[in-house]
């Protein structure tokens, strides 16, 4: 019988426990929100480890991820906290109907099959072959973007389990990081600091942007996801960055993005620009003058050319 996230795992498989920082990174929910939901709604119900720190189960994290997606789409936590994992997933399908693209389904059939068969080696080989065939830039802009959307659609509709989505995500990141290692240069120009804002745990978009910046000859410094605003400014100063590049997903709260841009406008040295990318940025208005909006990955090359000019 296939194990579902809401089920009890077999006794011979050790239960993965997440500390609160790990739960924050996995779900995109701030620690303050995790504690507040625990107080108000009695969920999650973390245990305590030997040091007295909160410890969250895999089931907690899986449900929290779904709740975060639904809250971003306007649902109140109090209205969904008692729903089962299956019910939450059904709500997400209704709130975000991601139609499976028949063309992409056919194009990516071998890759999708490797994910479903849990064959990480074949998955990695297929991704590398596609990258070598297309070239790194086209692979990132065309294949990675469409493939990520296809896998996400299968997860939303329940065709992929969370661990299968994780297998894909981790393998793809490994392939992209290995490609980055072969093209990055220490004496590139300009210096670009890349990260995501608190509450934005997605790394693939950030990694895709880093590849394209590196292909344009930039020196890239990645902080990974979810860096607090003041720490972004401190890192930009420490690394003498000329550009701070931020990535936000479609569902990221625009009010939070505007707050971040306002804070960075206050904290960053005047010569540092902020470039914010992601489809959601099309809706941003009245951003600080030092901010450039890049709704699509293909905007990186033209924006870099404009900056250099």
GROMACS .gro file of C-alpha atoms in nm:
model
  309
    1UNK     CA    1   0.000   0.000   0.000
    2UNK     CA    2   0.134   0.342  -0.092
    3UNK     CA    3   0.195   0.567   0.204
    4UNK     CA    4   0.007   0.895   0.202
    5UNK     CA    5   0.124   1.209   0.389
    6UNK     CA    6  -0.173   1.187   0.627
    7UNK     CA    7  -0.100   0.824   0.713
    8UNK     CA    8   0.126   0.681   0.979
    9UNK     CA    9   0.460   0.577   0.824
   10UNK     CA   10   0.570   0.215   0.857
   11UNK     CA   11   0.735   0.135   1.188
   12UNK     CA   12   1.069   0.048   1.027
   13UNK     CA   13   1.100   0.393   0.865
   14UNK     CA   14   1.228   0.652   1.115
   15UNK     CA   15   1.011   0.961   1.143
   16UNK     CA   16   1.182   1.275   1.013
   17UNK     CA   17   1.163   1.565   1.258
   18UNK     CA   18   1.218   1.928   1.166
   19UNK     CA   19   1.339   2.202   1.397
   20UNK     CA   20   1.149   2.528   1.374
   21UNK     CA   21   1.406   2.689   1.143
   22UNK     CA   22   1.386   2.386   0.912
   23UNK     CA   23   1.005   2.396   0.919
   24UNK     CA   24   1.020   2.765   0.829
   25UNK     CA   25   1.246   2.696   0.533
   26UNK     CA   26   1.034   2.404   0.410
   27UNK     CA   27   0.698   2.579   0.438
   28UNK     CA   28   0.775   2.947   0.383
   29UNK     CA   29   0.592   3.035   0.706
   30UNK     CA   30   0.775   3.265   0.949
   31UNK     CA   31   0.853   3.126   1.292
   32UNK     CA   32   0.616   3.381   1.443
   33UNK     CA   33   0.331   3.243   1.232
   34UNK     CA   34   0.410   2.883   1.329
   35UNK     CA   35   0.398   2.977   1.697
   36UNK     CA   36   0.082   3.186   1.651
   37UNK     CA   37  -0.106   2.903   1.477
   38UNK     CA   38   0.005   2.666   1.750
   39UNK     CA   39  -0.146   2.898   2.014
   40UNK     CA   40  -0.464   2.992   1.830
   41UNK     CA   41  -0.559   2.675   1.644
   42UNK     CA   42  -0.370   2.398   1.830
   43UNK     CA   43  -0.194   2.315   1.503
   44UNK     CA   44   0.078   2.230   1.447
   45UNK     CA   45   0.141   2.035   1.769
   46UNK     CA   46   0.519   2.002   1.778
   47UNK     CA   47   0.693   1.776   2.024
   48UNK     CA   48   1.007   1.889   2.206
   49UNK     CA   49   1.352   1.748   2.145
   50UNK     CA   50   1.613   1.680   2.412
   51UNK     CA   51   1.711   2.046   2.414
   52UNK     CA   52   1.352   2.166   2.456
   53UNK     CA   53   1.321   2.294   2.097
   54UNK     CA   54   1.007   2.242   1.891
   55UNK     CA   55   1.019   1.939   1.659
   56UNK     CA   56   0.773   1.908   1.368
   57UNK     CA   57   0.685   1.585   1.189
   58UNK     CA   58   0.687   1.536   0.813
   59UNK     CA   59   0.304   1.533   0.823
   60UNK     CA   60   0.306   1.870   1.001
   61UNK     CA   61   0.534   2.019   0.736
   62UNK     CA   62   0.334   1.875   0.446
   63UNK     CA   63   0.009   2.016   0.580
   64UNK     CA   64   0.168   2.352   0.660
   65UNK     CA   65   0.294   2.381   0.303
   66UNK     CA   66  -0.060   2.335   0.172
   67UNK     CA   67  -0.202   2.579   0.426
   68UNK     CA   68   0.057   2.840   0.323
   69UNK     CA   69  -0.045   2.806  -0.044
   70UNK     CA   70  -0.413   2.844   0.046
   71UNK     CA   71  -0.360   3.138   0.280
   72UNK     CA   72  -0.168   3.311  -0.001
   73UNK     CA   73  -0.481   3.267  -0.213
   74UNK     CA   74  -0.711   3.431   0.041
   75UNK     CA   75  -0.818   3.148   0.271
   76UNK     CA   76  -0.833   3.220   0.645
   77UNK     CA   77  -0.620   2.984   0.858
   78UNK     CA   78  -0.911   2.927   1.098
   79UNK     CA   79  -1.127   2.800   0.809
   80UNK     CA   80  -0.883   2.537   0.687
   81UNK     CA   81  -0.675   2.431   0.987
   82UNK     CA   82  -0.900   2.136   1.075
   83UNK     CA   83  -0.917   2.006   0.717
   84UNK     CA   84  -0.735   1.686   0.627
   85UNK     CA   85  -0.442   1.678   0.387
   86UNK     CA   86  -0.665   1.542   0.109
   87UNK     CA   87  -0.926   1.813   0.168
   88UNK     CA   88  -0.662   2.086   0.160
   89UNK     CA   89  -0.521   1.952  -0.165
   90UNK     CA   90  -0.873   1.948  -0.316
   91UNK     CA   91  -0.921   2.311  -0.213
   92UNK     CA   92  -0.592   2.401  -0.378
   93UNK     CA   93  -0.697   2.234  -0.703
   94UNK     CA   94  -1.014   2.448  -0.699
   95UNK     CA   95  -0.825   2.765  -0.606
   96UNK     CA   96  -0.543   2.710  -0.855
   97UNK     CA   97  -0.662   2.490  -1.141
   98UNK     CA   98  -0.335   2.405  -1.313
   99UNK     CA   99  -0.431   2.233  -1.636
  100UNK     CA  100  -0.178   1.977  -1.747
  101UNK     CA  101  -0.034   2.093  -2.080
  102UNK     CA  102  -0.066   1.800  -2.327
  103UNK     CA  103   0.233   1.921  -2.529
  104UNK     CA  104   0.456   1.940  -2.223
  105UNK     CA  105   0.323   1.611  -2.092
  106UNK     CA  106   0.435   1.443  -2.414
  107UNK     CA  107   0.764   1.631  -2.436
  108UNK     CA  108   0.861   1.545  -2.079
  109UNK     CA  109   0.716   1.192  -2.067
  110UNK     CA  110   1.051   1.014  -2.001
  111UNK     CA  111   1.142   1.262  -1.726
  112UNK     CA  112   0.800   1.236  -1.563
  113UNK     CA  113   0.821   0.859  -1.577
  114UNK     CA  114   1.163   0.863  -1.410
  115UNK     CA  115   1.018   1.077  -1.128
  116UNK     CA  116   0.726   0.838  -1.083
  117UNK     CA  117   0.960   0.538  -1.081
  118UNK     CA  118   1.179   0.715  -0.823
  119UNK     CA  119   1.478   0.667  -1.053
  120UNK     CA  120   1.703   0.957  -0.958
  121UNK     CA  121   1.997   0.843  -1.173
  122UNK     CA  122   1.789   0.827  -1.491
  123UNK     CA  123   1.622   1.156  -1.404
  124UNK     CA  124   1.961   1.323  -1.368
  125UNK     CA  125   2.084   1.172  -1.698
  126UNK     CA  126   1.773   1.291  -1.884
  127UNK     CA  127   1.807   1.646  -1.750
  128UNK     CA  128   2.174   1.660  -1.844
  129UNK     CA  129   2.103   1.527  -2.193
  130UNK     CA  130   1.836   1.795  -2.245
  131UNK     CA  131   2.076   2.063  -2.124
  132UNK     CA  132   2.356   1.948  -2.356
  133UNK     CA  133   2.117   1.924  -2.650
  134UNK     CA  134   1.963   2.270  -2.604
  135UNK     CA  135   2.247   2.463  -2.450
  136UNK     CA  136   2.234   2.597  -2.096
  137UNK     CA  137   2.048   2.923  -2.164
  138UNK     CA  138   1.767   2.770  -2.367
  139UNK     CA  139   1.744   2.477  -2.125
  140UNK     CA  140   1.683   2.718  -1.835
  141UNK     CA  141   1.442   2.948  -2.015
  142UNK     CA  142   1.242   2.687  -2.203
  143UNK     CA  143   1.273   2.342  -2.049
  144UNK     CA  144   1.322   2.414  -1.678
  145UNK     CA  145   1.039   2.665  -1.657
  146UNK     CA  146   0.788   2.442  -1.839
  147UNK     CA  147   0.901   2.124  -1.664
  148UNK     CA  148   0.874   2.284  -1.321
  149UNK     CA  149   0.519   2.397  -1.402
  150UNK     CA  150   0.429   2.047  -1.524
  151UNK     CA  151   0.561   1.878  -1.211
  152UNK     CA  152   0.383   2.138  -0.996
  153UNK     CA  153   0.056   2.073  -1.179
  154UNK     CA  154   0.089   1.699  -1.117
  155UNK     CA  155   0.149   1.763  -0.748
  156UNK     CA  156  -0.155   1.990  -0.718
  157UNK     CA  157  -0.379   1.732  -0.884
  158UNK     CA  158  -0.241   1.453  -0.665
  159UNK     CA  159  -0.059   1.260  -0.940
  160UNK     CA  160   0.276   1.325  -0.772
  161UNK     CA  161   0.345   1.289  -0.402
  162UNK     CA  162   0.545   1.548  -0.214
  163UNK     CA  163   0.851   1.324  -0.196
  164UNK     CA  164   0.837   1.281  -0.574
  165UNK     CA  165   0.826   1.656  -0.624
  166UNK     CA  166   1.122   1.682  -0.386
  167UNK     CA  167   1.316   1.424  -0.586
  168UNK     CA  168   1.264   1.629  -0.901
  169UNK     CA  169   1.351   1.957  -0.731
  170UNK     CA  170   1.670   1.831  -0.569
  171UNK     CA  171   1.790   1.656  -0.885
  172UNK     CA  172   1.724   1.961  -1.101
  173UNK     CA  173   1.909   2.184  -0.857
  174UNK     CA  174   2.206   1.945  -0.861
  175UNK     CA  175   2.221   1.957  -1.241
  176UNK     CA  176   2.199   2.338  -1.249
  177UNK     CA  177   2.461   2.382  -0.975
  178UNK     CA  178   2.703   2.156  -1.157
  179UNK     CA  179   2.650   2.362  -1.472
  180UNK     CA  180   2.705   2.681  -1.274
  181UNK     CA  181   3.037   2.554  -1.145
  182UNK     CA  182   3.166   2.534  -1.500
  183UNK     CA  183   3.072   2.889  -1.604
  184UNK     CA  184   3.101   3.105  -1.292
  185UNK     CA  185   3.398   3.337  -1.267
  186UNK     CA  186   3.544   3.516  -0.966
  187UNK     CA  187   3.636   3.826  -1.162
  188UNK     CA  188   3.298   3.872  -1.331
  189UNK     CA  189   3.121   4.206  -1.346
  190UNK     CA  190   2.890   4.328  -1.204
  191UNK     CA  191   2.865   4.158  -0.866
  192UNK     CA  192   2.508   4.031  -0.821
  193UNK     CA  193   2.376   3.922  -0.481
  194UNK     CA  194   2.087   3.675  -0.517
  195UNK     CA  195   1.829   3.567  -0.259
  196UNK     CA  196   1.457   3.546  -0.187
  197UNK     CA  197   1.256   3.738   0.071
  198UNK     CA  198   1.131   3.594   0.401
  199UNK     CA  199   0.832   3.371   0.331
  200UNK     CA  200   0.956   3.277  -0.017
  201UNK     CA  201   1.121   2.932   0.011
  202UNK     CA  202   1.136   2.849  -0.362
  203UNK     CA  203   1.494   2.810  -0.481
  204UNK     CA  204   1.461   2.691  -0.839
  205UNK     CA  205   1.365   3.033  -0.977
  206UNK     CA  206   1.656   3.186  -0.791
  207UNK     CA  207   1.896   2.925  -0.929
  208UNK     CA  208   1.766   2.975  -1.283
  209UNK     CA  209   1.830   3.349  -1.253
  210UNK     CA  210   2.181   3.284  -1.119
  211UNK     CA  211   2.263   3.071  -1.424
  212UNK     CA  212   2.148   3.345  -1.661
  213UNK     CA  213   2.340   3.613  -1.471
  214UNK     CA  214   2.654   3.399  -1.484
  215UNK     CA  215   2.610   3.348  -1.858
  216UNK     CA  216   2.609   3.728  -1.890
  217UNK     CA  217   2.947   3.740  -1.719
  218UNK     CA  218   2.830   3.854  -1.374
  219UNK     CA  219   2.998   3.754  -1.049
  220UNK     CA  220   2.717   3.585  -0.856
  221UNK     CA  221   2.686   3.560  -0.477
  222UNK     CA  222   2.388   3.348  -0.370
  223UNK     CA  223   2.255   3.363  -0.014
  224UNK     CA  224   1.989   3.099  -0.077
  225UNK     CA  225   1.626   3.162   0.015
  226UNK     CA  226   1.453   3.376   0.278
  227UNK     CA  227   1.706   3.637   0.383
  228UNK     CA  228   1.579   3.915   0.616
  229UNK     CA  229   1.583   4.264   0.466
  230UNK     CA  230   1.857   4.407   0.689
  231UNK     CA  231   2.077   4.104   0.629
  232UNK     CA  232   2.038   4.146   0.253
  233UNK     CA  233   2.170   4.501   0.291
  234UNK     CA  234   2.457   4.389   0.516
  235UNK     CA  235   2.555   4.116   0.268
  236UNK     CA  236   2.541   4.359  -0.025
  237UNK     CA  237   2.779   4.591   0.157
  238UNK     CA  238   3.011   4.308   0.265
  239UNK     CA  239   3.036   4.166  -0.089
  240UNK     CA  240   3.043   4.510  -0.255
  241UNK     CA  241   2.748   4.410  -0.468
  242UNK     CA  242   2.623   4.641  -0.739
  243UNK     CA  243   2.294   4.458  -0.790
  244UNK     CA  244   2.064   4.279  -0.545
  245UNK     CA  245   1.849   4.028  -0.736
  246UNK     CA  246   1.533   3.899  -0.565
  247UNK     CA  247   1.300   3.625  -0.685
  248UNK     CA  248   0.934   3.593  -0.586
  249UNK     CA  249   0.681   3.332  -0.695
  250UNK     CA  250   0.336   3.403  -0.839
  251UNK     CA  251   0.160   3.363  -0.504
  252UNK     CA  252   0.394   3.587  -0.301
  253UNK     CA  253   0.211   3.864  -0.116
  254UNK     CA  254   0.274   4.189  -0.303
  255UNK     CA  255   0.237   4.395   0.016
  256UNK     CA  256   0.534   4.205   0.161
  257UNK     CA  257   0.733   4.264  -0.157
  258UNK     CA  258   0.665   4.639  -0.137
  259UNK     CA  259   0.771   4.646   0.229
  260UNK     CA  260   1.096   4.471   0.136
  261UNK     CA  261   1.168   4.714  -0.146
  262UNK     CA  262   1.101   5.008   0.084
  263UNK     CA  263   1.332   4.868   0.353
  264UNK     CA  264   1.610   4.795   0.107
  265UNK     CA  265   1.578   5.144  -0.037
  266UNK     CA  266   1.649   5.268   0.314
  267UNK     CA  267   1.930   5.028   0.407
  268UNK     CA  268   2.130   4.982   0.085
  269UNK     CA  269   2.407   5.217  -0.033
  270UNK     CA  270   2.274   5.457  -0.300
  271UNK     CA  271   2.474   5.300  -0.586
  272UNK     CA  272   2.322   4.951  -0.540
  273UNK     CA  273   2.027   4.862  -0.763
  274UNK     CA  274   1.752   4.614  -0.673
  275UNK     CA  275   1.623   4.382  -0.945
  276UNK     CA  276   1.308   4.189  -0.861
  277UNK     CA  277   1.201   3.901  -1.084
  278UNK     CA  278   0.899   3.674  -1.116
  279UNK     CA  279   0.561   3.684  -1.287
  280UNK     CA  280   0.398   3.843  -0.981
  281UNK     CA  281   0.614   4.155  -1.023
  282UNK     CA  282   0.396   4.269  -1.315
  283UNK     CA  283   0.147   4.390  -1.055
  284UNK     CA  284   0.394   4.600  -0.855
  285UNK     CA  285   0.339   4.976  -0.872
  286UNK     CA  286   0.527   5.281  -0.743
  287UNK     CA  287   0.848   5.096  -0.664
  288UNK     CA  288   1.159   5.289  -0.551
  289UNK     CA  289   1.357   5.451  -0.832
  290UNK     CA  290   1.654   5.215  -0.783
  291UNK     CA  291   1.431   4.910  -0.845
  292UNK     CA  292   1.409   4.735  -1.180
  293UNK     CA  293   1.124   4.490  -1.241
  294UNK     CA  294   1.199   4.175  -1.447
  295UNK     CA  295   0.876   3.974  -1.492
  296UNK     CA  296   1.044   3.709  -1.712
  297UNK     CA  297   1.382   3.535  -1.706
  298UNK     CA  298   1.438   3.652  -2.063
  299UNK     CA  299   1.448   4.010  -1.927
  300UNK     CA  300   1.783   3.946  -1.756
  301UNK     CA  301   1.993   3.981  -2.072
  302UNK     CA  302   1.832   4.305  -2.195
  303UNK     CA  303   1.832   4.457  -1.844
  304UNK     CA  304   2.199   4.369  -1.802
  305UNK     CA  305   2.279   4.530  -2.136
  306UNK     CA  306   2.089   4.841  -2.029
  307UNK     CA  307   2.275   4.852  -1.696
  308UNK     CA  308   2.614   4.823  -1.865
  309UNK     CA  309   2.525   5.094  -2.114
   0.00000   0.00000   0.00000
